PDB file of C-alpha atoms in Angstrom:
ATOM      1  CA  MET N   1      -9.176  -5.520  -1.434  1.00 43.00           C
ATOM      2  CA  ALA N   2      -6.705  -3.246  -3.190  1.00 47.00           C
ATOM      3  CA  LEU N   3      -6.345   0.513  -3.036  1.00 49.00           C
ATOM      4  CA  SER N   4      -8.033   2.122  -6.009  1.00 50.00           C
ATOM      5  CA  GLY N   5      -6.722   5.042  -8.008  1.00 51.00           C
ATOM      6  CA  LEU N   6      -3.035   4.448  -7.315  1.00 45.00           C
ATOM      7  CA  PRO N   7      -0.682   3.789 -10.214  1.00 44.00           C
ATOM      8  CA  ARG N   8       0.824   0.329 -10.434  1.00 45.00           C
ATOM      9  CA  GLY N   9       4.462  -0.439 -10.951  1.00 49.00           C
ATOM     10  CA  GLY N  10       5.931   2.972 -10.038  1.00 52.00           C
ATOM     11  CA  LYS N  11       8.520   1.895  -7.526  1.00 60.00           C
ATOM     12  CA  PHE N  12       9.039   4.366  -4.683  1.00 61.00           C
ATOM     13  CA  PHE N  13      12.649   4.831  -3.703  1.00 72.00           C
ATOM     14  CA  GLY N  14      11.875   4.144  -0.083  1.00 75.00           C
ATOM     15  CA  LEU N  15       9.645   4.464   2.938  1.00 77.00           C
ATOM     16  CA  ASN N  16      10.066   5.032   6.660  1.00 77.00           C
ATOM     17  CA  VAL N  17       8.299   2.242   8.442  1.00 72.00           C
ATOM     18  CA  VAL N  18       7.898   2.925  12.138  1.00 71.00           C
ATOM     19  CA  GLN N  19       4.203   2.299  12.511  1.00 72.00           C
ATOM     20  CA  THR N  20       3.592   4.041  15.819  1.00 74.00           C
ATOM     21  CA  GLN N  21       0.359   5.783  14.894  1.00 73.00           C
ATOM     22  CA  PRO N  22      -2.887   4.058  15.875  1.00 72.00           C
ATOM     23  CA  TRP N  23      -4.256   4.704  12.359  1.00 73.00           C
ATOM     24  CA  SER N  24      -1.290   3.250  10.483  1.00 78.00           C
ATOM     25  CA  GLY N  25      -1.261  -0.310   9.255  1.00 80.00           C
ATOM     26  CA  THR N  26       1.242  -2.914  10.358  1.00 84.00           C
ATOM     27  CA  TRP N  27       3.220  -5.540   8.489  1.00 87.00           C
ATOM     28  CA  GLN N  28       1.255  -8.185  10.378  1.00 88.00           C
ATOM     29  CA  ASP N  29      -1.936  -6.927   8.693  1.00 89.00           C
ATOM     30  CA  GLU N  30      -2.307  -8.802   5.382  1.00 92.00           C
ATOM     31  CA  TRP N  31      -4.265  -5.989   3.679  1.00 90.00           C
ATOM     32  CA  TYR N  32      -1.606  -3.407   4.572  1.00 87.00           C
ATOM     33  CA  ARG N  33       1.277  -5.695   3.610  1.00 89.00           C
ATOM     34  CA  ASP N  34      -0.248  -6.646   0.255  1.00 90.00           C
ATOM     35  CA  ASN N  35      -1.137  -3.071  -0.713  1.00 87.00           C
ATOM     36  CA  VAL N  36       2.218  -1.573   0.230  1.00 86.00           C
ATOM     37  CA  SER N  37       3.953  -4.353  -1.682  1.00 86.00           C
ATOM     38  CA  GLU N  38       1.771  -4.109  -4.784  1.00 84.00           C
ATOM     39  CA  TYR N  39       1.143  -0.387  -5.120  1.00 83.00           C
ATOM     40  CA  LEU N  40       4.062   1.377  -3.481  1.00 84.00           C
ATOM     41  CA  GLN N  41       6.717  -1.215  -4.314  1.00 86.00           C
ATOM     42  CA  PRO N  42       9.402   0.396  -2.152  1.00 86.00           C
ATOM     43  CA  GLY N  43      12.987  -0.342  -3.044  1.00 85.00           C
ATOM     44  CA  VAL N  44      14.178   0.604   0.449  1.00 87.00           C
ATOM     45  CA  LEU N  45      12.570   0.436   3.891  1.00 88.00           C
ATOM     46  CA  ARG N  46      14.170   2.541   6.626  1.00 89.00           C
ATOM     47  CA  TYR N  47      13.826   1.630  10.287  1.00 89.00           C
ATOM     48  CA  PRO N  48      13.205   3.389  12.518  1.00 88.00           C
ATOM     49  CA  GLY N  49      13.477   6.331  10.161  1.00 80.00           C
ATOM     50  CA  GLY N  50      13.863  10.061  10.369  1.00 81.00           C
ATOM     51  CA  THR N  51      13.880  12.083  13.544  1.00 85.00           C
ATOM     52  CA  VAL N  52      12.051   9.325  15.424  1.00 86.00           C
ATOM     53  CA  GLY N  53      15.268   7.306  15.250  1.00 88.00           C
ATOM     54  CA  ASN N  54      17.026   9.828  17.486  1.00 90.00           C
ATOM     55  CA  TYR N  55      14.773   8.784  20.379  1.00 91.00           C
ATOM     56  CA  TRP N  56      14.247   5.117  19.525  1.00 91.00           C
ATOM     57  CA  ASP N  57      15.055   2.123  21.706  1.00 92.00           C
ATOM     58  CA  TRP N  58      15.704  -0.926  19.528  1.00 86.00           C
ATOM     59  CA  GLN N  59      15.283  -3.355  22.393  1.00 88.00           C
ATOM     60  CA  GLN N  60      11.845  -2.042  23.359  1.00 90.00           C
ATOM     61  CA  GLY N  61      10.713  -1.281  19.825  1.00 90.00           C
ATOM     62  CA  TRP N  62       9.499   2.054  21.125  1.00 90.00           C
ATOM     63  CA  PHE N  63      10.757   5.417  22.298  1.00 90.00           C
ATOM     64  CA  ARG N  64      13.331   5.559  25.082  1.00 91.00           C
ATOM     65  CA  ASN N  65      11.901   5.826  28.589  1.00 89.00           C
ATOM     66  CA  ASP N  66      14.172   8.717  29.556  1.00 90.00           C
ATOM     67  CA  ILE N  67      13.250  11.233  26.847  1.00 87.00           C
ATOM     68  CA  ASN N  68      12.930  14.838  27.915  1.00 88.00           C
ATOM     69  CA  TRP N  69       9.844  15.393  25.787  1.00 84.00           C
ATOM     70  CA  SER N  70       9.833  19.156  26.293  1.00 83.00           C
ATOM     71  CA  ARG N  71      13.270  19.377  24.627  1.00 81.00           C
ATOM     72  CA  SER N  72      12.675  16.768  21.920  1.00 81.00           C
ATOM     73  CA  THR N  73      11.655  17.357  18.328  1.00 82.00           C
ATOM     74  CA  VAL N  74       9.171  14.482  18.480  1.00 82.00           C
ATOM     75  CA  SER N  75       7.034  15.674  21.405  1.00 85.00           C
ATOM     76  CA  TYR N  76       3.924  14.805  19.386  1.00 82.00           C
ATOM     77  CA  TYR N  77       4.549  11.138  20.216  1.00 83.00           C
ATOM     78  CA  LYS N  78       4.515  11.688  23.974  1.00 84.00           C
ATOM     79  CA  ASP N  79       0.806  11.037  24.387  1.00 85.00           C
ATOM     80  CA  ILE N  80       0.101   8.375  21.774  1.00 85.00           C
ATOM     81  CA  PRO N  81      -0.697   4.830  22.932  1.00 86.00           C
ATOM     82  CA  ARG N  82       2.372   2.610  23.162  1.00 87.00           C
ATOM     83  CA  ARG N  83       2.533   0.395  20.083  1.00 86.00           C
ATOM     84  CA  PRO N  84       5.865  -1.462  19.979  1.00 87.00           C
ATOM     85  CA  TYR N  85       7.461  -1.982  16.597  1.00 87.00           C
ATOM     86  CA  LYS N  86      10.487  -4.259  16.672  1.00 88.00           C
ATOM     87  CA  LEU N  87      12.972  -5.631  14.181  1.00 89.00           C
ATOM     88  CA  GLU N  88      10.821  -8.753  13.863  1.00 91.00           C
ATOM     89  CA  ASP N  89       7.991  -6.570  12.511  1.00 90.00           C
ATOM     90  CA  PHE N  90      10.386  -4.802  10.163  1.00 90.00           C
ATOM     91  CA  ALA N  91      11.583  -8.177   8.830  1.00 93.00           C
ATOM     92  CA  ILE N  92       8.008  -9.059   7.812  1.00 93.00           C
ATOM     93  CA  GLY N  93       7.884  -5.891   5.692  1.00 91.00           C
ATOM     94  CA  LEU N  94      11.250  -6.623   4.104  1.00 92.00           C
ATOM     95  CA  ARG N  95      10.178 -10.130   3.114  1.00 93.00           C
ATOM     96  CA  ALA N  96       6.807  -8.917   1.801  1.00 92.00           C
ATOM     97  CA  THR N  97       8.207  -6.114  -0.350  1.00 90.00           C
ATOM     98  CA  GLY N  98      11.602  -7.482  -1.323  1.00 89.00           C
ATOM     99  CA  ALA N  99      13.016  -4.072  -0.373  1.00 88.00           C
ATOM    100  CA  SER N 100      16.506  -3.438   0.947  1.00 88.00           C
ATOM    101  CA  ALA N 101      16.926  -2.433   4.587  1.00 89.00           C
ATOM    102  CA  VAL N 102      18.377   0.795   5.912  1.00 88.00           C
ATOM    103  CA  LEU N 103      18.856   0.642   9.674  1.00 89.00           C
ATOM    104  CA  SER N 104      19.109   3.993  11.437  1.00 88.00           C
ATOM    105  CA  VAL N 105      20.796   3.862  14.817  1.00 89.00           C
ATOM    106  CA  ASN N 106      20.040   6.336  17.571  1.00 91.00           C
ATOM    107  CA  MET N 107      23.023   8.681  17.583  1.00 90.00           C
ATOM    108  CA  LEU N 108      21.441  11.433  19.668  1.00 91.00           C
ATOM    109  CA  THR N 109      20.062   9.912  22.877  1.00 91.00           C
ATOM    110  CA  SER N 110      21.852   6.562  23.069  1.00 93.00           C
ATOM    111  CA  ASN N 111      25.366   5.139  22.842  1.00 93.00           C
ATOM    112  CA  ILE N 112      27.126   2.726  20.530  1.00 92.00           C
ATOM    113  CA  SER N 113      27.129  -0.196  22.989  1.00 93.00           C
ATOM    114  CA  TYR N 114      23.385  -0.051  23.556  1.00 91.00           C
ATOM    115  CA  GLU N 115      22.630   0.376  19.860  1.00 90.00           C
ATOM    116  CA  LEU N 116      24.765  -2.620  18.889  1.00 89.00           C
ATOM    117  CA  ALA N 117      23.111  -4.738  21.593  1.00 88.00           C
ATOM    118  CA  GLY N 118      19.703  -3.753  20.222  1.00 82.00           C
ATOM    119  CA  LEU N 119      20.670  -4.687  16.710  1.00 80.00           C
ATOM    120  CA  HIS N 120      22.128  -7.981  17.844  1.00 80.00           C
TER     121      HIS N 120
END
């Protein structure tokens, strides 16, 4: 089943793809994967993407355990159900869309050693 009413072939420059919300699709969901690939046709997928990346733990595929939520700019995420999203999930999206990857490391609440270990 495809999304109706969306133009075909208009390639988006890129998308952020941390699928933490309970209502968002995942790359493991065939319907989501096929529709993003066919209709949005992103040229770039960014992971984890945006402000979320400043609190992200690559190894867990979720937010860091030690976040001071009251001082963070992503406090909205504090109470959502944990829904890990790891590099393996991101790789499914890259293969499905043929997009290029942009990896955003956590430069605010982590350190270079931990980030490189997570990427490895």
